Structure formats: C-alpha cells, structure tokens
Coordinates of C-alpha atoms and ligand atoms in Angstrom, one line a residue:
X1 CA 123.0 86.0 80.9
X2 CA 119.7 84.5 81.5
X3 CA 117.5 82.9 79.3
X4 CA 113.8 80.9 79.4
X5 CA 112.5 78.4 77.3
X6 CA 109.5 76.1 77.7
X7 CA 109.5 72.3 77.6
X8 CA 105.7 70.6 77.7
X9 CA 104.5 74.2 79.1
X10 CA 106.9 74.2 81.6
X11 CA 109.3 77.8 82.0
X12 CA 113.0 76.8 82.3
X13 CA 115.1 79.1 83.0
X14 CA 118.8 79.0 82.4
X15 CA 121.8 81.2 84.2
X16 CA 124.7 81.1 81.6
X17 CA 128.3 81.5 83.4
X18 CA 131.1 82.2 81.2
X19 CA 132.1 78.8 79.5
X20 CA 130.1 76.4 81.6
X21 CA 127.2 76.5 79.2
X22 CA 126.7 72.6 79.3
X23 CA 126.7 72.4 83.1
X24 CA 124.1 75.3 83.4
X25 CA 121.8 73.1 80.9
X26 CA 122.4 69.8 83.0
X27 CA 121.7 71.6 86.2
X28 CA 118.5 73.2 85.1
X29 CA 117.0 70.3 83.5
X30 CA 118.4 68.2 86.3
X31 CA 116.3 70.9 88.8
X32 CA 113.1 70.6 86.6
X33 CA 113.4 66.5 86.8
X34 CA 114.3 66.3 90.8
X35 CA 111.7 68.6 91.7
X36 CA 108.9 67.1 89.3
X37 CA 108.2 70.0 87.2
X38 CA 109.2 67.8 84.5
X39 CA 106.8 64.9 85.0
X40 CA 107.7 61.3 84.1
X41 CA 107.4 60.4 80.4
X42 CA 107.4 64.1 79.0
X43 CA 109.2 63.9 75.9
X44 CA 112.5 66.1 75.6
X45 CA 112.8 68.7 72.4
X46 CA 115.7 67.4 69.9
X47 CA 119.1 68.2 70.3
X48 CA 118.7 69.9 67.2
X49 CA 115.3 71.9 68.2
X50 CA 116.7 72.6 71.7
X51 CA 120.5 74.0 70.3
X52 CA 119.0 76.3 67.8
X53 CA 116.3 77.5 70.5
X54 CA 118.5 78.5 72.7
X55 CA 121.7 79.3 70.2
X56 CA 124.4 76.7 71.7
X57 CA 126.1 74.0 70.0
X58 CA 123.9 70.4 69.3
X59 CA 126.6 68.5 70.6
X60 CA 126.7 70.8 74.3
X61 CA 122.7 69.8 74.2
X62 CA 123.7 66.5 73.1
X63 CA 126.3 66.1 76.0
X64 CA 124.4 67.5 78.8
X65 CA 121.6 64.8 77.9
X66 CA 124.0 62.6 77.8
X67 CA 125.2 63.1 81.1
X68 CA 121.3 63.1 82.2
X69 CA 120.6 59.7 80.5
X70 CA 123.9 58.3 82.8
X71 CA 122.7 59.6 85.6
X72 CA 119.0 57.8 85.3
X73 CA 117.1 61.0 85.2
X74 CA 116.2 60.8 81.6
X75 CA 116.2 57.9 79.3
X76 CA 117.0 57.9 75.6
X77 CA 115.4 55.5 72.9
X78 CA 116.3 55.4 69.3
X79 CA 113.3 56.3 68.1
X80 CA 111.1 57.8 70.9
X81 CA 113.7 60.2 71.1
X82 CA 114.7 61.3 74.8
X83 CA 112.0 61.2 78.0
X84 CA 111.8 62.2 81.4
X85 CA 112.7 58.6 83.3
X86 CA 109.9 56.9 85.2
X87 CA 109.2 58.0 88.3
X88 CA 112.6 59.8 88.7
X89 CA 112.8 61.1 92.5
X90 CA 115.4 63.1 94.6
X91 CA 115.0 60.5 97.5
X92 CA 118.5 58.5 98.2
X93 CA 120.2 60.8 95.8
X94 CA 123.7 62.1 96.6
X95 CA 123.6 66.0 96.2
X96 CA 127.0 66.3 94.8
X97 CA 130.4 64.5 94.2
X98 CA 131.6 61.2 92.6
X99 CA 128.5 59.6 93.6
X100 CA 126.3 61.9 92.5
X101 CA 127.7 61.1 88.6
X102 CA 126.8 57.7 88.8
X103 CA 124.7 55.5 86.7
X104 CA 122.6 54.9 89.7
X105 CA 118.7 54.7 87.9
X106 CA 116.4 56.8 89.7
X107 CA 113.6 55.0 92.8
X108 CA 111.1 52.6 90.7
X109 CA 111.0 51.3 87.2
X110 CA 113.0 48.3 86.5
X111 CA 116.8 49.6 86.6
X112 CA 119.4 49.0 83.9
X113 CA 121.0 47.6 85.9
X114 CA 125.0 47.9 86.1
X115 CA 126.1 44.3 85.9
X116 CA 129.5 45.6 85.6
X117 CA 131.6 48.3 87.0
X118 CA 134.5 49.7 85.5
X119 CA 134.8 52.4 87.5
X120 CA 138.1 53.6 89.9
X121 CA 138.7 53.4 93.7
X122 CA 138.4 49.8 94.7
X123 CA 140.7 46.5 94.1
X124 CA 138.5 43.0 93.3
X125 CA 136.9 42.6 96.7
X126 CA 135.8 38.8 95.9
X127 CA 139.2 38.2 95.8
X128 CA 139.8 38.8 99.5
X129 CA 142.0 36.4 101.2
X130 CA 138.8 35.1 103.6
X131 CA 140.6 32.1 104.7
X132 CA 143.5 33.9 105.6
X133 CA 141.8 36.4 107.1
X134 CA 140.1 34.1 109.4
X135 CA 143.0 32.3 110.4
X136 CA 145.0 35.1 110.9
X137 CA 141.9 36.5 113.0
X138 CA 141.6 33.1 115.1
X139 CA 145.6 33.6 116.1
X140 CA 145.3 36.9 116.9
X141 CA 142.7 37.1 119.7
X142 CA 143.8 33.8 120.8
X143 CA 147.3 34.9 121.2
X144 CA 146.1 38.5 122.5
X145 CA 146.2 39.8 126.3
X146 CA 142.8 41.0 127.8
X147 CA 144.3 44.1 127.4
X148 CA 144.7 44.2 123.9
X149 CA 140.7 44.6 124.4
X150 CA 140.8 47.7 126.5
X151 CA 141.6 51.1 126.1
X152 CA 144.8 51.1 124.5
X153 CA 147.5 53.8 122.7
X154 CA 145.6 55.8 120.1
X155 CA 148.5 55.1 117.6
X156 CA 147.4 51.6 117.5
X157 CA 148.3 48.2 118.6
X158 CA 152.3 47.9 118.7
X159 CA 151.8 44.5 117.3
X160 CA 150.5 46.2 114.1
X161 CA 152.5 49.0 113.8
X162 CA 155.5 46.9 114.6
X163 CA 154.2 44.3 111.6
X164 CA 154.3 47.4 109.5
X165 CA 157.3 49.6 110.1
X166 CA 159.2 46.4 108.8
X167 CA 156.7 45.6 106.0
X168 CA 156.9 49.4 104.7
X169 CA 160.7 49.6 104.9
X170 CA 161.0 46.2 103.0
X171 CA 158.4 47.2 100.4
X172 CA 158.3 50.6 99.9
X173 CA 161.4 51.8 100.9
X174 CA 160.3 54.0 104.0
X175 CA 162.9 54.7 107.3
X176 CA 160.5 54.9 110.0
X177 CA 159.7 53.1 113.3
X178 CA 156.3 51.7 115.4
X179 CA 156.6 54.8 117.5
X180 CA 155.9 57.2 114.3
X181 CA 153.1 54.8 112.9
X182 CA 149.5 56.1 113.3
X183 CA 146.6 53.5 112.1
X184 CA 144.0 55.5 110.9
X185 CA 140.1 54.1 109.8
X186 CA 140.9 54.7 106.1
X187 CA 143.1 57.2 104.4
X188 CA 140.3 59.1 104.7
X189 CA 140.3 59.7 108.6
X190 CA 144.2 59.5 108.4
X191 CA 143.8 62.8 106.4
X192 CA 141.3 64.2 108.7
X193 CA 143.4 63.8 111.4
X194 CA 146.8 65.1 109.5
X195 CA 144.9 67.9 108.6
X196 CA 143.3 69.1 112.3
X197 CA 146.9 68.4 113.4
X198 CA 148.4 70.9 110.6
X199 CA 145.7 73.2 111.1
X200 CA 146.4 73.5 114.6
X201 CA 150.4 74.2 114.0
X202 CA 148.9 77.0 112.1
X203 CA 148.9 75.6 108.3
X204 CA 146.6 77.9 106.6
X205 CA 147.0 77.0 102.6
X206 CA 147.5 73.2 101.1
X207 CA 148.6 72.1 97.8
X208 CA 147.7 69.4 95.8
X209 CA 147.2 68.1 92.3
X210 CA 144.1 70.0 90.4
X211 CA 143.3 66.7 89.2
X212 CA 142.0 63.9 92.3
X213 CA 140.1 62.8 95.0
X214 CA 137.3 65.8 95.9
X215 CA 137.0 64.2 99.0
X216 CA 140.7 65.4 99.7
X217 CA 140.1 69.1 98.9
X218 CA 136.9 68.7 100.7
X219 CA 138.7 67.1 104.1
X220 CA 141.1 69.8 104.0
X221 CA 138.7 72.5 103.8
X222 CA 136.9 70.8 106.3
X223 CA 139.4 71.6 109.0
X224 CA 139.7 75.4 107.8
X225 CA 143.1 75.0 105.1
X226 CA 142.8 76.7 102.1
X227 CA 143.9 74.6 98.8
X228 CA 145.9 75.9 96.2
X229 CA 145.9 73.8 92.7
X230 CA 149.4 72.1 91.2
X231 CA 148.9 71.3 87.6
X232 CA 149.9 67.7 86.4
X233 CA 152.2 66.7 83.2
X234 CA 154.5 63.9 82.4
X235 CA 156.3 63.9 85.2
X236 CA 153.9 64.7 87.3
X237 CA 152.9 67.2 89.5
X238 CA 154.7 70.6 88.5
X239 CA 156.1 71.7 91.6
X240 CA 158.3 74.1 90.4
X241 CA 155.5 76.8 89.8
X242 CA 154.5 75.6 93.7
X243 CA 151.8 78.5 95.3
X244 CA 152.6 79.7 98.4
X245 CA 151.4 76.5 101.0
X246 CA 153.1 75.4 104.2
X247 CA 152.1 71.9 103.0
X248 CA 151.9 69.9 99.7
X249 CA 150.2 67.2 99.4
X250 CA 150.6 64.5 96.1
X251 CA 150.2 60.6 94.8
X252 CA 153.9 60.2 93.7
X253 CA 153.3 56.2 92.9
X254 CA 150.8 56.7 90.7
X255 CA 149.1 60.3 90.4
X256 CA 145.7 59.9 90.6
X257 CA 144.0 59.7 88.8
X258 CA 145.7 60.4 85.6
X259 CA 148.1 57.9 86.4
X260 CA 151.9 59.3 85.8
X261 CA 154.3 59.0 88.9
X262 CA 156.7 61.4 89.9
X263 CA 160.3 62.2 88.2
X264 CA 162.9 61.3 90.6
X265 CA 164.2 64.9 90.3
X266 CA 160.7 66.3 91.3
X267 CA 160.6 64.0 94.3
X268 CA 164.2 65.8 95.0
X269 CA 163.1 69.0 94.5
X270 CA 159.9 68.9 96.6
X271 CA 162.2 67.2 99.3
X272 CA 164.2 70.2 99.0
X273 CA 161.6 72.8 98.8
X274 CA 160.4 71.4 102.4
X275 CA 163.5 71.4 103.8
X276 CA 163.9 74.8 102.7
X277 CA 160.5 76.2 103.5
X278 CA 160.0 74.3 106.5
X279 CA 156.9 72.7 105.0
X280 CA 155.0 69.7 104.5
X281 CA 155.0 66.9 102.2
X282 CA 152.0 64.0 102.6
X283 CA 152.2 61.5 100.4
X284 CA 149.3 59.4 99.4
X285 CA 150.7 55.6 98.7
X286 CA 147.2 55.0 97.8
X287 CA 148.5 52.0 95.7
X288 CA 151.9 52.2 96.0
X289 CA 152.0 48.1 96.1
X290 CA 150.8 47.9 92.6
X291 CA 153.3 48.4 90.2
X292 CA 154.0 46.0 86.8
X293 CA 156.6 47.6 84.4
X294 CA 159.6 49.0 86.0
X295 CA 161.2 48.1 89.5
X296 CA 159.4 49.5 92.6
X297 CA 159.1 52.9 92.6
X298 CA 160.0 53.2 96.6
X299 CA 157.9 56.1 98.6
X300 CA 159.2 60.1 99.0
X301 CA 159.1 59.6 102.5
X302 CA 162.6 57.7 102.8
X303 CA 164.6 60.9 101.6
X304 CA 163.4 63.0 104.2
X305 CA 161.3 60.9 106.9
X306 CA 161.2 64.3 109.2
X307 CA 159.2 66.0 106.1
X308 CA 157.4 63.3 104.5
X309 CA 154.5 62.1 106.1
X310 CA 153.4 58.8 104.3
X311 CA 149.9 57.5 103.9
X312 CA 149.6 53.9 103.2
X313 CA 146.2 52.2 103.4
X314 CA 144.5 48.4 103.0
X315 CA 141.9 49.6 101.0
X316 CA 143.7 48.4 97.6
X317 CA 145.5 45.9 98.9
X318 CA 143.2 44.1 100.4
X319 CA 139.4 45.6 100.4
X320 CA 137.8 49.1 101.1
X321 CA 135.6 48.1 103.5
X322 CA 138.0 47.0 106.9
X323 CA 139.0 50.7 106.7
X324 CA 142.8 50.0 107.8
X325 CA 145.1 52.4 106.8
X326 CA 148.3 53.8 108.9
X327 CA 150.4 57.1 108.5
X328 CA 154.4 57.3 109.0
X329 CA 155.2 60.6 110.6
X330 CA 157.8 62.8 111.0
X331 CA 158.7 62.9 115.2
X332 CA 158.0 66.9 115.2
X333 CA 154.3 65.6 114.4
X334 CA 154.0 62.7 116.2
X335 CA 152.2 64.3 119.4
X336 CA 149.6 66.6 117.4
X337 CA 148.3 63.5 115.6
X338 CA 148.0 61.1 118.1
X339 CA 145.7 64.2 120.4
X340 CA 143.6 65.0 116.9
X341 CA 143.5 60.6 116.6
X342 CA 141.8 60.7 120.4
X343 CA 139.2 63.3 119.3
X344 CA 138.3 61.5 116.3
X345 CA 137.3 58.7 117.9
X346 CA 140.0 57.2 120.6
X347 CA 142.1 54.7 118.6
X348 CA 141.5 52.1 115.6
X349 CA 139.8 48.6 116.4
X350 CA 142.1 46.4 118.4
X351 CA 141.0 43.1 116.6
X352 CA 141.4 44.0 112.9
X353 CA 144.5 45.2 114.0
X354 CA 145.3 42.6 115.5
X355 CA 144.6 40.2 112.4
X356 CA 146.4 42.4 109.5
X357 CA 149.2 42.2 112.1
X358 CA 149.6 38.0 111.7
X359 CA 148.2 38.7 108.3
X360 CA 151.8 40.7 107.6
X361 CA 153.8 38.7 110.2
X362 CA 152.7 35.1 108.9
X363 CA 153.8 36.3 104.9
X364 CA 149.8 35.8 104.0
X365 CA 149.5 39.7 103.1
X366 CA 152.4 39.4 101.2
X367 CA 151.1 36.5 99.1
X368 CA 148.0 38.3 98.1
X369 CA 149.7 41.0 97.2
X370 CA 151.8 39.4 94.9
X371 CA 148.9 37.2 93.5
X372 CA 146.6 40.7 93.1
X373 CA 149.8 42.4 91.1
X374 CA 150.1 39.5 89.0
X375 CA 146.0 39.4 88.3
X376 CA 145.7 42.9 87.8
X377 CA 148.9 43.4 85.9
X378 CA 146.9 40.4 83.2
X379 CA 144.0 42.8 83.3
X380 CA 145.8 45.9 82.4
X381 CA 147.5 43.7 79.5
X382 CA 144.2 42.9 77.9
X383 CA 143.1 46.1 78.5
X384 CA 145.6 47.8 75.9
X385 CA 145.1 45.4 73.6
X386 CA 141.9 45.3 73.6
X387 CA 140.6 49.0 73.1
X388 CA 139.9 50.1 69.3
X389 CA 142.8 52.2 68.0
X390 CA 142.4 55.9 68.0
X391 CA 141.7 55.6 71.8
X392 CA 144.9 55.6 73.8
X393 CA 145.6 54.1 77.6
X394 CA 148.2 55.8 79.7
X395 CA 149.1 55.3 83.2
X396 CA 149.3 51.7 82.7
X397 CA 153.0 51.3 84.4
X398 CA 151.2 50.7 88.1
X399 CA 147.8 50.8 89.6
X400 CA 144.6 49.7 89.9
X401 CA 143.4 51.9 87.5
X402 CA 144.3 53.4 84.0
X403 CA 143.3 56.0 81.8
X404 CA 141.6 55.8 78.4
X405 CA 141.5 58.8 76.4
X406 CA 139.0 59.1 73.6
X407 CA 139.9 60.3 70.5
X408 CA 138.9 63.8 69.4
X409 CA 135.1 64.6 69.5
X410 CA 133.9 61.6 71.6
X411 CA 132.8 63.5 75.5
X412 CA 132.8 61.4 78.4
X413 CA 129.4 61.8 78.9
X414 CA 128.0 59.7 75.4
X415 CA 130.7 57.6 77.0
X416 CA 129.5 57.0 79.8
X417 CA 125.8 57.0 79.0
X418 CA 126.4 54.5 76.2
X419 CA 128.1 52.4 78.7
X420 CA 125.0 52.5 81.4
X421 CA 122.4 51.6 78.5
X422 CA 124.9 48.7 78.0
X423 CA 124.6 47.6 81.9
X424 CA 128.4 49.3 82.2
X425 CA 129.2 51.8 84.9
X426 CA 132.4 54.1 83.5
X427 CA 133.6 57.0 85.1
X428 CA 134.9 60.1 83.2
X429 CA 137.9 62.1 84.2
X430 CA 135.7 65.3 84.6
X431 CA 134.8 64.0 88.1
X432 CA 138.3 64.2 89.1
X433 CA 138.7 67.8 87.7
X434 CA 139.4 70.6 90.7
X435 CA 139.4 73.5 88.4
X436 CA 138.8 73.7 84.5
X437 CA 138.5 70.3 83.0
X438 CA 141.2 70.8 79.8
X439 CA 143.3 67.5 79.9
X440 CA 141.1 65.6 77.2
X441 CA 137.9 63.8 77.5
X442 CA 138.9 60.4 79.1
X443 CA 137.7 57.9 81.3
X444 CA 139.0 56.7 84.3
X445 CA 139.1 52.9 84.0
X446 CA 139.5 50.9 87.3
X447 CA 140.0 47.6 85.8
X448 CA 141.0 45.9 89.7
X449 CA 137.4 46.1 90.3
X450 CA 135.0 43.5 88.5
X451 CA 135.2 40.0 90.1
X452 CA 137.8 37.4 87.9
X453 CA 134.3 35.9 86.5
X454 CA 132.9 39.5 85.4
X455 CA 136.2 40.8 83.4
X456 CA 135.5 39.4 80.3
X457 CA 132.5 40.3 79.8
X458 CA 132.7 44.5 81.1
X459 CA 136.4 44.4 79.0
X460 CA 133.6 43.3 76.2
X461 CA 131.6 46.1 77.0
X462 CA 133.6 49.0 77.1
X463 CA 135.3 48.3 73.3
X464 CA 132.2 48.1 72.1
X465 CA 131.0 51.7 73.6
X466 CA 134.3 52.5 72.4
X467 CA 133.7 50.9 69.0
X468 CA 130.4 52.8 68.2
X469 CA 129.9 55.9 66.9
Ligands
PLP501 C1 143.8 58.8 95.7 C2 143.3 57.9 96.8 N1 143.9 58.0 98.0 C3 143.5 57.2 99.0 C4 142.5 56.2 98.8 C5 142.1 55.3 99.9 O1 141.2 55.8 100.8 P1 140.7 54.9 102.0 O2 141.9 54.4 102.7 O3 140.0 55.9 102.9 O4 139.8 53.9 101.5 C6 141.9 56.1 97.6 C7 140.8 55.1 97.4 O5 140.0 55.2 96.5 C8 142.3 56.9 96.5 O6 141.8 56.8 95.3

C-alpha cells in the first residue's frame, strides 16, 4: 500500500508493509529530514491531524515522532508543537544499528546534551584500576624478553594465557589449558575469527537468541553463515525447538539483553544436543564475573570443554576500550582459529598482554572485580527501589545491566525521547529485537555505566521519565 501526503508543500510518500506501519512513518520522515526536503524549523502536522490524514492510530504518529525527537531530527515543544530540528544533517550519522537510535542531536545548534547515559554495553570506565594498571604495565615490560616484542604465537603471549587458564578455572569454572586459549581484540574479533574458522569446517547455519547484539548476527553473516532465531523465556533460550544449525551460539550468565540465565537442565540439554549432533556451542561470558544474588553461575564450557567454546572478554571487567578478550577452545578447533587469528591481523598486542597478565598474576584484577560487583550490585539495589511501581525490573540477579519494563501503554520511544529532553540517554529493548519485537516495551538499563559522581543524579532522571505521563 502506498500513500502521499503533503507536509509545508512537500509530497511524502509512504510504503506501508504489513504491521510495520510506525517504522514506514519514521523512515519517511526520517528520509525527508536527512535529505533536506524538510527544511529546518518547518512545523510538523499534529499527531492528531497527521493520524486521521493518513488513517493510523495517534499514538503510532505519536511514537514514530517520538522516536524522531530521540534521535535529534525533530524537536518537540509544549506549545510550538513539533519542528524540523535546526540544521539537522546526514553528515557523521550512523546509517543503521544501535548507534543509529541514539540521542545523538544532529551537526549545529546547541545539543541537549546527554549529561548522563543509562544505556547498556559498557562497565564505569572512570573506575579503571589506572594505578594498577600502570604498575602492572611497568613490571611487565621490565620483566619481558626482547622477544616478547617480536613476532610471537598468534594465540597470545603464554604469560597471559597461562594467567588466564587458572583465573577462568578458579572463577568461572572452565577445564581448559594455555594451549586452547586464543586472545582476541574484543569479543568482537574473537567472534570474527570463530566464525571464518566454522565457516571454513563447512558451518553453513548459526543459532542464537532473537533477542541481542546485531553486531553478532551481522559478524556471522559477514563470514557467509546463515542465522536461525532461538526464542527466549524464563529459563532462557528455548533450545528444545532448536532449527537445524551445526552451531548455537547463547549468553548463558546472563542472556542479553533481557537478562535471564540459563536453566541448568537447558545447559544439559544443549551439551547433549552437541554431543549428539556433533555441533557447536559458543558461549558469550560477556559478564559472566558479575553476579549478586545466588552463588556463581560457573560457564557451559566445563561440561563439555571439546563442544563449548567460551568467550570471555575485559571489556566489562575492566573497560571497553583495551579490547582484550580471549576464547577457550575445544582441541578439534584449535588449529582453524589460530590460521583465521593470523589473517585477521597476526596476534593481539604483546604489551597489554603482557600487563592484564601481572594484572591477574599479582591478585589486582581480582580486587577490582570484587570492588566493581560490590558497586554495581549497590546500583542495581537502588535501582529497584527506586523506579515508580507499575514498572517492573527483571534480570537483576547478575550483570551490568537490567531490564525495566513499562507498564502497559507507555512505548519506548516517549521513553526514551522524554529521557533525551531531560539530558538522559535510555536505550529501548527494540534495538535488541532480531525478528518481531513482542516481549513488551522495556528499556534496557545499563546502570555499570555512569561515573560513581553521575549515578544519582541519571537514577534521578529516569524515575522521573518514568513518573510522568
Ligand atoms: C552480549 C555481549 N557480548 C560481548 C560483549 C563484549 O564485546 P567486546 O569484547 O568486543 O567489547 C558485549 C559488550 O557490549 C556484549 O554486550
């Protein structure tokens, strides 16, 4: 279906899929903002006026401006209803993804700014052991051989992955040695890699949770394997309705991002189902450190270490940007990762290496671990008893993040919009969402992230948008 309206003389014309009414509105007004046929300033017809030109719901109008107004391409007043925001320009814009839903305000104009971030994917990087880091940095390359800065094994230093084949068997349970240890720049090259190795043995089709990262479905598609959508419930992700894939790949700790872990009898059956299908399991320990309520949940990988490759990375335990992260492989897979490691780019960099290698060795990582689980375990704590009673948190038991679900008839994108006019960045769930977005409008609250100084005040923030209206 196809239909044309006119804002301020301008022909918009709208391609009507199925259900996704509200995303065919955002993306048309979005493409008449970008490419300036809007012009800065031109006043927007009423939700009202535009719903009942165009025969759609006021509150799918109402959302998609919503979602406009978060993004910085329009702005909304009380009272000057909603405009075109200044100046709005494509340049510096991400085209699509996460980043592309973030309050990020358009080139020019004064910004509202985000002074705080609520938003998933990264632990309180002011809180970054720098001393220790230093220290730990000033012993390694003392202590190192000249040849620690050549050329080396494109697993990794030994010292490293010696440092943590005892430090993941102590904390998270795995049986696994140095020699099966990759060290990858981030999970995100460690899945690259996984995935060109798998792809080369002749995987064709991956599964993984229809809710989480797109740059996973994106990195498998990347290397030419299909995905193939698990749905997620209270345990987890269903594997017993498991598509036909040679590989499955899932965040047992902690599913992310809707937060659940995995039922000890799904983490046997999907054991089983490998053993029995001679597939894959890879599990992302994204933050498996991170857990408050019950004991440690320990990793899949240690009842079946020749199925289970385990993904373990730095980026929550201690910050996003060193890009550390390691994988623990079965032996079958050993060679094909370390040949597609070499491709990628040769081997990890010896010195950081190096220095999370004393960090582990000289019990500093430890420490901060410890002292980040204790901070972020206060967090979540003020979290739930500080949000307004209809909404609801759940996946609270571990984590960096956890997941607020709005009470019926509140969307994600007022949310979120309400939360970037009040200098708060929120992320809804919807940008998790592989296929059809039906779990409940949500957010998805990373409350690791603000600095210790800046909690109070975004925890302030987001019960009030949760508060009004
Ligand atoms: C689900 C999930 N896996 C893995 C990671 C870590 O990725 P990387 O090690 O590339 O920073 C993240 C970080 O946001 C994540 O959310």
């Amino acid at each position: 279906v196809q239909k044309t309206w006119a804002i301020s003389g301008v022909d918009l014309h709208l391609d009507l899929h199925g259900t996704r009414v509200r995303a065919a509105l955002e993306i048309a007004l979005r493409d008449a903002v970008t490419t300036g046929r809007l012009a800065a300033g031109t006043r927007l017809p009423s939700t009202r006026a535009l719903a009942a030109d165009l025969g759609l719901a006021r509150n799918t109008v109402a959302e998609a401006y919503g979602q406009l107004v978060a993004e910085g391409w329009l702005t909304a007043r009380a009272g000057s209803g909603t405009r075109v925001a200044g100046r709005a320009s494509p340049e510096g814009r991400a085209s699509r993804g996460v980043a592309a839903r973030s309050p990020v305000p358009p080139g020019g104009g004064p910004p509202p700014a985000a002074r705080f971030d609520l938003r998933p994917g990264s632990p309180d990087v002011s809180a970054f052991p720098r001393a220790a880091w230093l220290s730990a940095a000033r012993r390694a390359l003392g202590g190192a051989p000249f040849s620690a800065l050549d050329y080396g094994d494109p697993r990794g230093r030994i010292e490293l992955r010696a440092e943590l084949a005892g430090y993941l068997s102590r904390a998270r349970g795995l049986r696994t040695s140095a020699d099966r240890i990759v060290v990858c720049t981030g999970f995100a090259q460690a899945l690259a890699v996984l995935c060109a190795a798998l792809r080369g043995r002749g995987l064709a089709r991956l599964a993984v949770e229809r809710y989480g990262l797109p740059s996973v479905w994106e990195t498998a598609r990347a290397a030419g394997i299909e995905t193939a959508w698990l749905d997620v419930d209270g345990d987890g992700a269903v594997i017993e309705a498991l598509p036909s894939a040679g590989a499955v790949l899932l965040t047992p700790a902690h599913q992310f991002p809707l937060g659940v872990a995995l039922s000890a009898r799904r983490r046997a059956a999907i054991v089983a189902w490998a053993q029995a299908a001679d597939g894959w399991v890879i599990e992302d320990d994204y933050d498996g450190e991170f857990r408050y309520d019950r004991h440690p949940l320990g990793a899949v990988q240690g009842l079946d270490p020749e199925r289970v490759v385990y993904a373990g990375t730095a980026s929550k335990t201690l910050a996003p940007g060193l890009r550390l992260a390691w994988l623990a492989l079965p032996g079958a897979l050993v060679d094909d990762v370390m040949a597609a490691k070499v491709l990628a780019d040769r081997q990890s960099s010896a010195i950081d290496q190096l220095t999370l290698a004393e960090l582990i060795r000289s019990g500093a990582y430890d420490r901060h671990v410890r002292r980040s689980r204790l901070t972020y375990r206060r967090r979540r704590d003020r979290l739930i008893s500080s949000v307004p009673s209809p909404v609801r948190v759940s996946g609270i038991a571990a984590g960096l993040h956890a997941l607020v679900e709005l009470p019926v008839g509140v969307t994600e994108a007022e949310v979120v919009a309400d939360g970037a006019a009040r200098g708060l960045a929120l992320e809804g769930l919807g940008a998790y969402a592989a296929t059809a977005h039906d779990h409940g409008q949500a957010l998805v609250v990373g409350y690791a992230k603000p600095p210790e100084h800046a909690f109070t005040g975004a925890l302030a923030r987001l019960v009030a948008v949760l508060s009004s209206g």
